[in-house]
Short mmCIF file of C-alpha atoms and ligand atoms in Angstrom, two decimals:
data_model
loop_
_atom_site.label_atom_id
_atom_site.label_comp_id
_atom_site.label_asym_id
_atom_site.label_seq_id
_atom_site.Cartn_x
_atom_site.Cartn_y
_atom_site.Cartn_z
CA UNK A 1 0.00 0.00 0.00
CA UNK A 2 1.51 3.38 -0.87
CA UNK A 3 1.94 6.12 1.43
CA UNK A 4 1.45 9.79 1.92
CA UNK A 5 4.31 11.91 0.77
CA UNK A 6 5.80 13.74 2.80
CA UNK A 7 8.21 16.96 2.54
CA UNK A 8 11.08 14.77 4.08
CA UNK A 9 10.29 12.00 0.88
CA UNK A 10 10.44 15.13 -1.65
CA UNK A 11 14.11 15.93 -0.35
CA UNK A 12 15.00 12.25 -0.08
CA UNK A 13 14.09 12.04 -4.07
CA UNK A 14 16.38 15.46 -4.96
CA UNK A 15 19.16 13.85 -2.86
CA UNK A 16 18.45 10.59 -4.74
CA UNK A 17 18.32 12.08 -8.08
CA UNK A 18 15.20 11.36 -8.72
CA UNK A 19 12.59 13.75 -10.48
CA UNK A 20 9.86 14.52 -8.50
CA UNK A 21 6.60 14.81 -10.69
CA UNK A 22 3.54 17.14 -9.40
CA UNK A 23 0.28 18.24 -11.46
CA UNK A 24 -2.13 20.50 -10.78
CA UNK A 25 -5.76 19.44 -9.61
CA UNK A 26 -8.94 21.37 -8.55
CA UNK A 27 -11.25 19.03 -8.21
CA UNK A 28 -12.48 15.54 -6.40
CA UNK A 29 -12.48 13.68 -9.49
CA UNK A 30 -9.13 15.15 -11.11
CA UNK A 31 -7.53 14.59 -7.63
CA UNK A 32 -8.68 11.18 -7.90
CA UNK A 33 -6.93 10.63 -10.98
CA UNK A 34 -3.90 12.32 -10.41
CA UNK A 35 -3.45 10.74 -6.73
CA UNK A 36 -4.10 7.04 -8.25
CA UNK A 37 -1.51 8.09 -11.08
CA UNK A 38 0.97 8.05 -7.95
CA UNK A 39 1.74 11.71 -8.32
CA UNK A 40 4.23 13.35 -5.55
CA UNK A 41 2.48 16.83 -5.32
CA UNK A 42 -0.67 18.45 -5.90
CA UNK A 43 -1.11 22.57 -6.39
CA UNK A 44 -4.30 23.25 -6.17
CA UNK A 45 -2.91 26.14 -8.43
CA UNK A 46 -4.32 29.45 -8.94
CA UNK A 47 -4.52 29.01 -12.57
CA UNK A 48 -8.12 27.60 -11.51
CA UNK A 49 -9.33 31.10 -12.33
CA UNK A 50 -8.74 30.68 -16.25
CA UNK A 51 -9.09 26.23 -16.72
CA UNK A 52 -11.82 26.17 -14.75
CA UNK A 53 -13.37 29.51 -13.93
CA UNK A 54 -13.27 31.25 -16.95
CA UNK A 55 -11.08 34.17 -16.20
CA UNK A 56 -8.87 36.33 -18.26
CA UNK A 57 -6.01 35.49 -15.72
CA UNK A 58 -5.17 34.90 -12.28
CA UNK A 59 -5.76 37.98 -10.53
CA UNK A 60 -9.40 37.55 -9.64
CA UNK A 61 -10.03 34.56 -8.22
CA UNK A 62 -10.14 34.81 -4.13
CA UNK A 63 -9.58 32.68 -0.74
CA UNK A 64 -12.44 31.74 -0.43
CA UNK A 65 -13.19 30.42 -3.94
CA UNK A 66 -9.48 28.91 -3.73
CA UNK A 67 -10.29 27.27 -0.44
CA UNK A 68 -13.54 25.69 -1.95
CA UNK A 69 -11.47 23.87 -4.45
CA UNK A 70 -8.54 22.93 -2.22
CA UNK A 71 -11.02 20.98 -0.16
CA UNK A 72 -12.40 19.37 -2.62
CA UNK A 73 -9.18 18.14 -3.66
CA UNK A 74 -7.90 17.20 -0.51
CA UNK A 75 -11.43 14.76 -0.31
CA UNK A 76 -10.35 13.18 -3.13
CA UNK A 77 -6.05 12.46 -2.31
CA UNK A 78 -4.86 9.91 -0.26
CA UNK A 79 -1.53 9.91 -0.73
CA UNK A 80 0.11 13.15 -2.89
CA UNK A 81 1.36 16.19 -0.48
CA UNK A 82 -0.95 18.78 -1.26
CA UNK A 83 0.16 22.70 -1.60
CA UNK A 84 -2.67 25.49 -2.16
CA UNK A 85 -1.53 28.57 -4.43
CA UNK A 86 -2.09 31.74 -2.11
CA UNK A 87 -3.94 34.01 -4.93
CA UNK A 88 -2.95 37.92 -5.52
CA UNK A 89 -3.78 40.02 -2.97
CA UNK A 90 -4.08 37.32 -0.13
CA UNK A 91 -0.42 37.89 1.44
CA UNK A 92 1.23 41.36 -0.10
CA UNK A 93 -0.90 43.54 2.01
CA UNK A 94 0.61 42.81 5.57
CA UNK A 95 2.66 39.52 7.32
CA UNK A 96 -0.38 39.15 9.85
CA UNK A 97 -2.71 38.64 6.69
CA UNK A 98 -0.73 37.01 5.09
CA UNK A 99 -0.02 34.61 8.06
CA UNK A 100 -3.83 34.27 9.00
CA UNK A 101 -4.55 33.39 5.35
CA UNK A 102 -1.84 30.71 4.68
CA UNK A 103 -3.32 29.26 8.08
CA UNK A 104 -7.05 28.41 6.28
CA UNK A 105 -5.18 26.65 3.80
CA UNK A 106 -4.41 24.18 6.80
CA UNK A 107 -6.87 24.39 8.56
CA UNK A 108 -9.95 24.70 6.34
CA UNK A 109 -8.81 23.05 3.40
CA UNK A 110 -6.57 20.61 4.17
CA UNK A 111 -3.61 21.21 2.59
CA UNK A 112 0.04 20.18 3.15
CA UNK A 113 1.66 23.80 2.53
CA UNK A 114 1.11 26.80 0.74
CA UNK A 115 2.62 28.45 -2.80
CA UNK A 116 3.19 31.86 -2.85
CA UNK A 117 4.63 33.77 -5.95
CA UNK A 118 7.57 36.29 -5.65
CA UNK A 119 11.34 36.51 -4.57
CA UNK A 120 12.83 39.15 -2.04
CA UNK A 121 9.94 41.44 -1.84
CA UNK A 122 8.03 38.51 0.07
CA UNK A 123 11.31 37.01 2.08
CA UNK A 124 9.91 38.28 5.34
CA UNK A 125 6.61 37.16 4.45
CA UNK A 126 7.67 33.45 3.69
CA UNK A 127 9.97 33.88 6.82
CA UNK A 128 6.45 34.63 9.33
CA UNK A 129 4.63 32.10 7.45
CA UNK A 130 7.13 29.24 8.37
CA UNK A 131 7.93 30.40 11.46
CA UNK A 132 3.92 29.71 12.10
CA UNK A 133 4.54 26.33 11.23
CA UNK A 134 3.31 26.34 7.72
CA UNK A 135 5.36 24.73 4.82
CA UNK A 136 5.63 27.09 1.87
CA UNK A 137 6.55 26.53 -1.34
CA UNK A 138 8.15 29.93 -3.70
CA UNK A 139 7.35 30.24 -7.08
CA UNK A 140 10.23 32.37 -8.99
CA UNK A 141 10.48 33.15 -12.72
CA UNK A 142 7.99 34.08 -15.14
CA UNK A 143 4.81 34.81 -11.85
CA UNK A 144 1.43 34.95 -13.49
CA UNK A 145 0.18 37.24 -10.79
CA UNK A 146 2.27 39.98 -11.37
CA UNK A 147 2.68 39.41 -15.12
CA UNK A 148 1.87 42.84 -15.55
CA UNK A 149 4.36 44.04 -13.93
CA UNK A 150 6.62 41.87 -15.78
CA UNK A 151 5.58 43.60 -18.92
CA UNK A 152 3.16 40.05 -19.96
CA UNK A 153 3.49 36.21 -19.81
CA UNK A 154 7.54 36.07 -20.82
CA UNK A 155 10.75 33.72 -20.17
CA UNK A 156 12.73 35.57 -17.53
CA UNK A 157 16.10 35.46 -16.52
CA UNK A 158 17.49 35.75 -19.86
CA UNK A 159 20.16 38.34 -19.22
CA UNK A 160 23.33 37.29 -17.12
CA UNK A 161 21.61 40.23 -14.67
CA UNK A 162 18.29 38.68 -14.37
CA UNK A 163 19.95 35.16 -14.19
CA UNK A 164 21.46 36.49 -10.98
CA UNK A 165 18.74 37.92 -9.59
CA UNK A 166 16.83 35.06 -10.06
CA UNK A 167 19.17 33.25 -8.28
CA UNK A 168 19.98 35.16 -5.24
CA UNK A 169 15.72 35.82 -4.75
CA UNK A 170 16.02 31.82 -4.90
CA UNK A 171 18.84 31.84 -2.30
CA UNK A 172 16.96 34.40 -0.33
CA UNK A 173 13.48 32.25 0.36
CA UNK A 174 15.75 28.91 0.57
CA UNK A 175 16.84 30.78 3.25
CA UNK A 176 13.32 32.26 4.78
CA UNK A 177 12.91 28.50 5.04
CA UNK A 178 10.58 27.58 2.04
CA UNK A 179 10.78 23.92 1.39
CA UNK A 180 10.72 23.79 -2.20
CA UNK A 181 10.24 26.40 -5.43
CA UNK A 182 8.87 26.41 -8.87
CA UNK A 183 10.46 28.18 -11.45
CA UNK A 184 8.42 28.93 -14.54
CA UNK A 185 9.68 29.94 -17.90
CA UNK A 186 13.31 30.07 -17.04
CA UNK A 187 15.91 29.38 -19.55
CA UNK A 188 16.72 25.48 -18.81
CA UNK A 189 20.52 26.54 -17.95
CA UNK A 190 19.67 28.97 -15.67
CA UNK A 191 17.18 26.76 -13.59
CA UNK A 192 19.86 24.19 -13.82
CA UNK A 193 22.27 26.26 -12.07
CA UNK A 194 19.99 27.53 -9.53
CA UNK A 195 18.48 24.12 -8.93
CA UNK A 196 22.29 22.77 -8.38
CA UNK A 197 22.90 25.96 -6.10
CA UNK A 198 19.78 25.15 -4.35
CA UNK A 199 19.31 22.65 -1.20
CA UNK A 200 15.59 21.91 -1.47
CA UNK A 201 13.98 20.68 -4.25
CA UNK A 202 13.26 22.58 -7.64
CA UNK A 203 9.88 21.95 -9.93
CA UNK A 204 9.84 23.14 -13.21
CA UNK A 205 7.81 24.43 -15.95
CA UNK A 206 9.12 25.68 -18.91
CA UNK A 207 12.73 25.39 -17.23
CA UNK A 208 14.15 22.44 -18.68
CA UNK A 209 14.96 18.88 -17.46
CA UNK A 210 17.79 20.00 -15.15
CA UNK A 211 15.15 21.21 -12.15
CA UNK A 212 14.45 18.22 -9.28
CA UNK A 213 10.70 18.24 -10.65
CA UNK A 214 8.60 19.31 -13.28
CA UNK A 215 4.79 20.39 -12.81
CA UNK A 216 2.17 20.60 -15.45
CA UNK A 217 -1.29 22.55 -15.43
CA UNK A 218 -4.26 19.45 -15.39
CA UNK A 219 -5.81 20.78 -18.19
CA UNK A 220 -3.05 21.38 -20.89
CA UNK A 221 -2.19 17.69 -20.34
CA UNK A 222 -5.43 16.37 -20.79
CA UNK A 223 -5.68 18.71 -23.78
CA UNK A 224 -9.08 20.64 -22.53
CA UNK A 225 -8.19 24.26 -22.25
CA UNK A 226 -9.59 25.56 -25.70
CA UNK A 227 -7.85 29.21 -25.44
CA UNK A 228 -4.07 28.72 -26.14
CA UNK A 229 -1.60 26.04 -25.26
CA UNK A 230 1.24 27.59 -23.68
CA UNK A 231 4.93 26.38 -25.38
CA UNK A 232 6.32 24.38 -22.66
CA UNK A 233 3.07 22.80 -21.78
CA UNK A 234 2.73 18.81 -23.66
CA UNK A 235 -0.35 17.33 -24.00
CA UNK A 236 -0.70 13.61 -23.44
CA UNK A 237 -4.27 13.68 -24.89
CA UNK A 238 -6.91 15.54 -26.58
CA UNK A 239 -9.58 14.81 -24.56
CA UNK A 240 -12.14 17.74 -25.24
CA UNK A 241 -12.76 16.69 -29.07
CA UNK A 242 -14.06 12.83 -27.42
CA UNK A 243 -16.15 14.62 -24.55
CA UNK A 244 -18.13 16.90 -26.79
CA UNK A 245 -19.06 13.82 -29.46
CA UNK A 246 -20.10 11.98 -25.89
CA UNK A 247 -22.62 14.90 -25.11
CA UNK A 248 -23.51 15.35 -28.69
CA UNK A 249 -23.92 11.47 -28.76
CA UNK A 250 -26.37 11.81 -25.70
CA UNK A 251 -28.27 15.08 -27.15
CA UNK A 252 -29.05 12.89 -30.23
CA UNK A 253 -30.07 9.92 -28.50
CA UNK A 254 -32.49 11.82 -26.52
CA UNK A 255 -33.49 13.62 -29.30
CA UNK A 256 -34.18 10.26 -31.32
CA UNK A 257 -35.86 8.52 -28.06
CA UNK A 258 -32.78 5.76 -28.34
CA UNK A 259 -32.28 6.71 -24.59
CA UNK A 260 -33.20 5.66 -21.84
CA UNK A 261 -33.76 2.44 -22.73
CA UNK A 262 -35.19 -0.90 -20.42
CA UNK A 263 -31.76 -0.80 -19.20
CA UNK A 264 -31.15 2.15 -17.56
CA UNK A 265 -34.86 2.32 -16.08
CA UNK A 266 -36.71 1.09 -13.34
CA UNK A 267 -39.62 -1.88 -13.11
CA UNK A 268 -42.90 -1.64 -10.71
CA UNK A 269 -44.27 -4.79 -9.30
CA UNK A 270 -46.75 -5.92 -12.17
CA UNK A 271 -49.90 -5.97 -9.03
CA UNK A 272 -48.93 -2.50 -7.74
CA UNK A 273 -48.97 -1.11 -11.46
CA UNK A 274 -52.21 -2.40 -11.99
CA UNK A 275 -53.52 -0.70 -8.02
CA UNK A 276 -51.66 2.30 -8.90
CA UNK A 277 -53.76 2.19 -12.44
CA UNK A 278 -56.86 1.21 -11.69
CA UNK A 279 -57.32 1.31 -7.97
CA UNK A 280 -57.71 -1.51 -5.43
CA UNK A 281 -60.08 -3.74 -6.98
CA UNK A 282 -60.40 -6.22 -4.10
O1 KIV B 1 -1.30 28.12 -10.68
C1 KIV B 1 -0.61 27.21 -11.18
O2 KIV B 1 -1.11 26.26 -11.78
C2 KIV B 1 0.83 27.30 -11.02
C3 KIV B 1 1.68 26.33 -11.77
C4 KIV B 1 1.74 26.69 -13.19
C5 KIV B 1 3.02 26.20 -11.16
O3 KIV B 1 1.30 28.16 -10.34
#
């Protein structure tokens, strides 16, 4: 019988060499699948807002609606450590926020630690969060929430300046204690160095095969999310083309009166039909 991961396991594999693999899930039944695939992690990730809410980006979606999802999720693992992506807005106003925040992520949803995006602007903020006890996880490199700021959705660190930035912010919230870091759309060289620089574990996305882990967004592997597929994202199906035949399938059957059929419908004891009909006759 497999076990719960635990943070201890995910520094045992980058000590071992071996990649660790996490996915994003918001769901009961996609944490059902991704947890019985034997995946280490899962982020409930803040990209929610656009696979499954509908949003432009990132910056809307809230606690609360990130909480809903994270307990869902956490309903539906058994074994995968499971991190919940603080969303914009929820930890850059003050440490006491942020602190009580990150702390419903424990406590009301269930999760295993908390993912927060940014490097030394948030050091002291990662630093109170630990120090309360809560595993976080820092998320350097291209940062949807402030992608803005970053003048839109681009590879960073590809200036020998920005490559060293990157690294020391990396450095920096190793230091404020976080356990473990994604770095997004990174040139693979660069996350390679930091990654060898670094004592916890690194999980990539669009940062080449030399991080400790690589994550992909549910959605772009599964092939469902019809507005763009982003470059470093692979999809192992196309699963949205088969579920819309299925429900135009269904639509036509209805339609044609080919379902329901005797099988999927219920019988009536052949007396009380006839009471039910005609009334008690004796
Ligand atoms: O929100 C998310 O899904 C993420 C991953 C892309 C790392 O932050």
């Amino acid at each position: 019988m497999s076990k719960k991961i635990s943070i201890l396991d995910l520094q045992q594999k980058k000590a071992n060499g071996q990649p660790i693999t996490m996915l994003t899930a918001y769901d009961y039944p996609g944490a059902t699948l991704v947890d019985e695939a034997g995946v280490d992690i899962i982020l409930v990730g803040d990209s929610l807002a656009m696979t499954v809410l509908g949003h432009p980006s990132t910056i809307s979606v809230t606690v609360d609606e990130m909480l809903h999802h994270c307990k869902a999720v956490a309903r539906g693992a058994k074994n995968a450590f499971l991190v919940g992506d603080m969303p914009f807005m929820s930890y850059q106003v003050n440490r006491t926020e942020a602190v009580r925040n990150a702390g419903r992520f424990m406590k009301e949803a269930g999760m295993d630690a908390i993912k927060l995006e940014g490097g030394r602007e948030i050091a002291k903020t990662v630093r109170a969060i630990v120090q309360a006890g809560i595993p976080v996880m820092g998320h350097l490199g291209l940062t949807p929430q402030t992608a803005t700021k970053l003048g839109g959705y681009k590879v960073q660190a590809k200036t020998a300046e920005g490559a060293q930035q990157l690294l020391e912010d990396a450095l920096l919230l190793q230091d404020a204690g976080c356990f473990s870091m994604v770095l997004e759309a990174v040139p693979a060289s660069v996350a390679e160095t930091v990654s060898k620089q670094l004592s916890i574990p690194t999980i990539g996305i669009g940062a080449g095969p030399g991080c400790d882990g690589q994550v992909l967004v549910f959605h772009d592997v599964l092939g469902l999310f019809d507005r763009f597929v982003p470059k470093f994202a692979k999809q192992y199906a196309t699963l949205r083309q088969p579920m819309l035949d299925a429900f135009k399938t269904y639509l036509a059957e209805v339609e044609a009166g080919t379902f329901p059929t005797e099988v999927h419908s219920f019988t009536i004891n052949e007396q009380e039909l006839q009471i039910f009909l005609y009334g008690d006759q004796s």
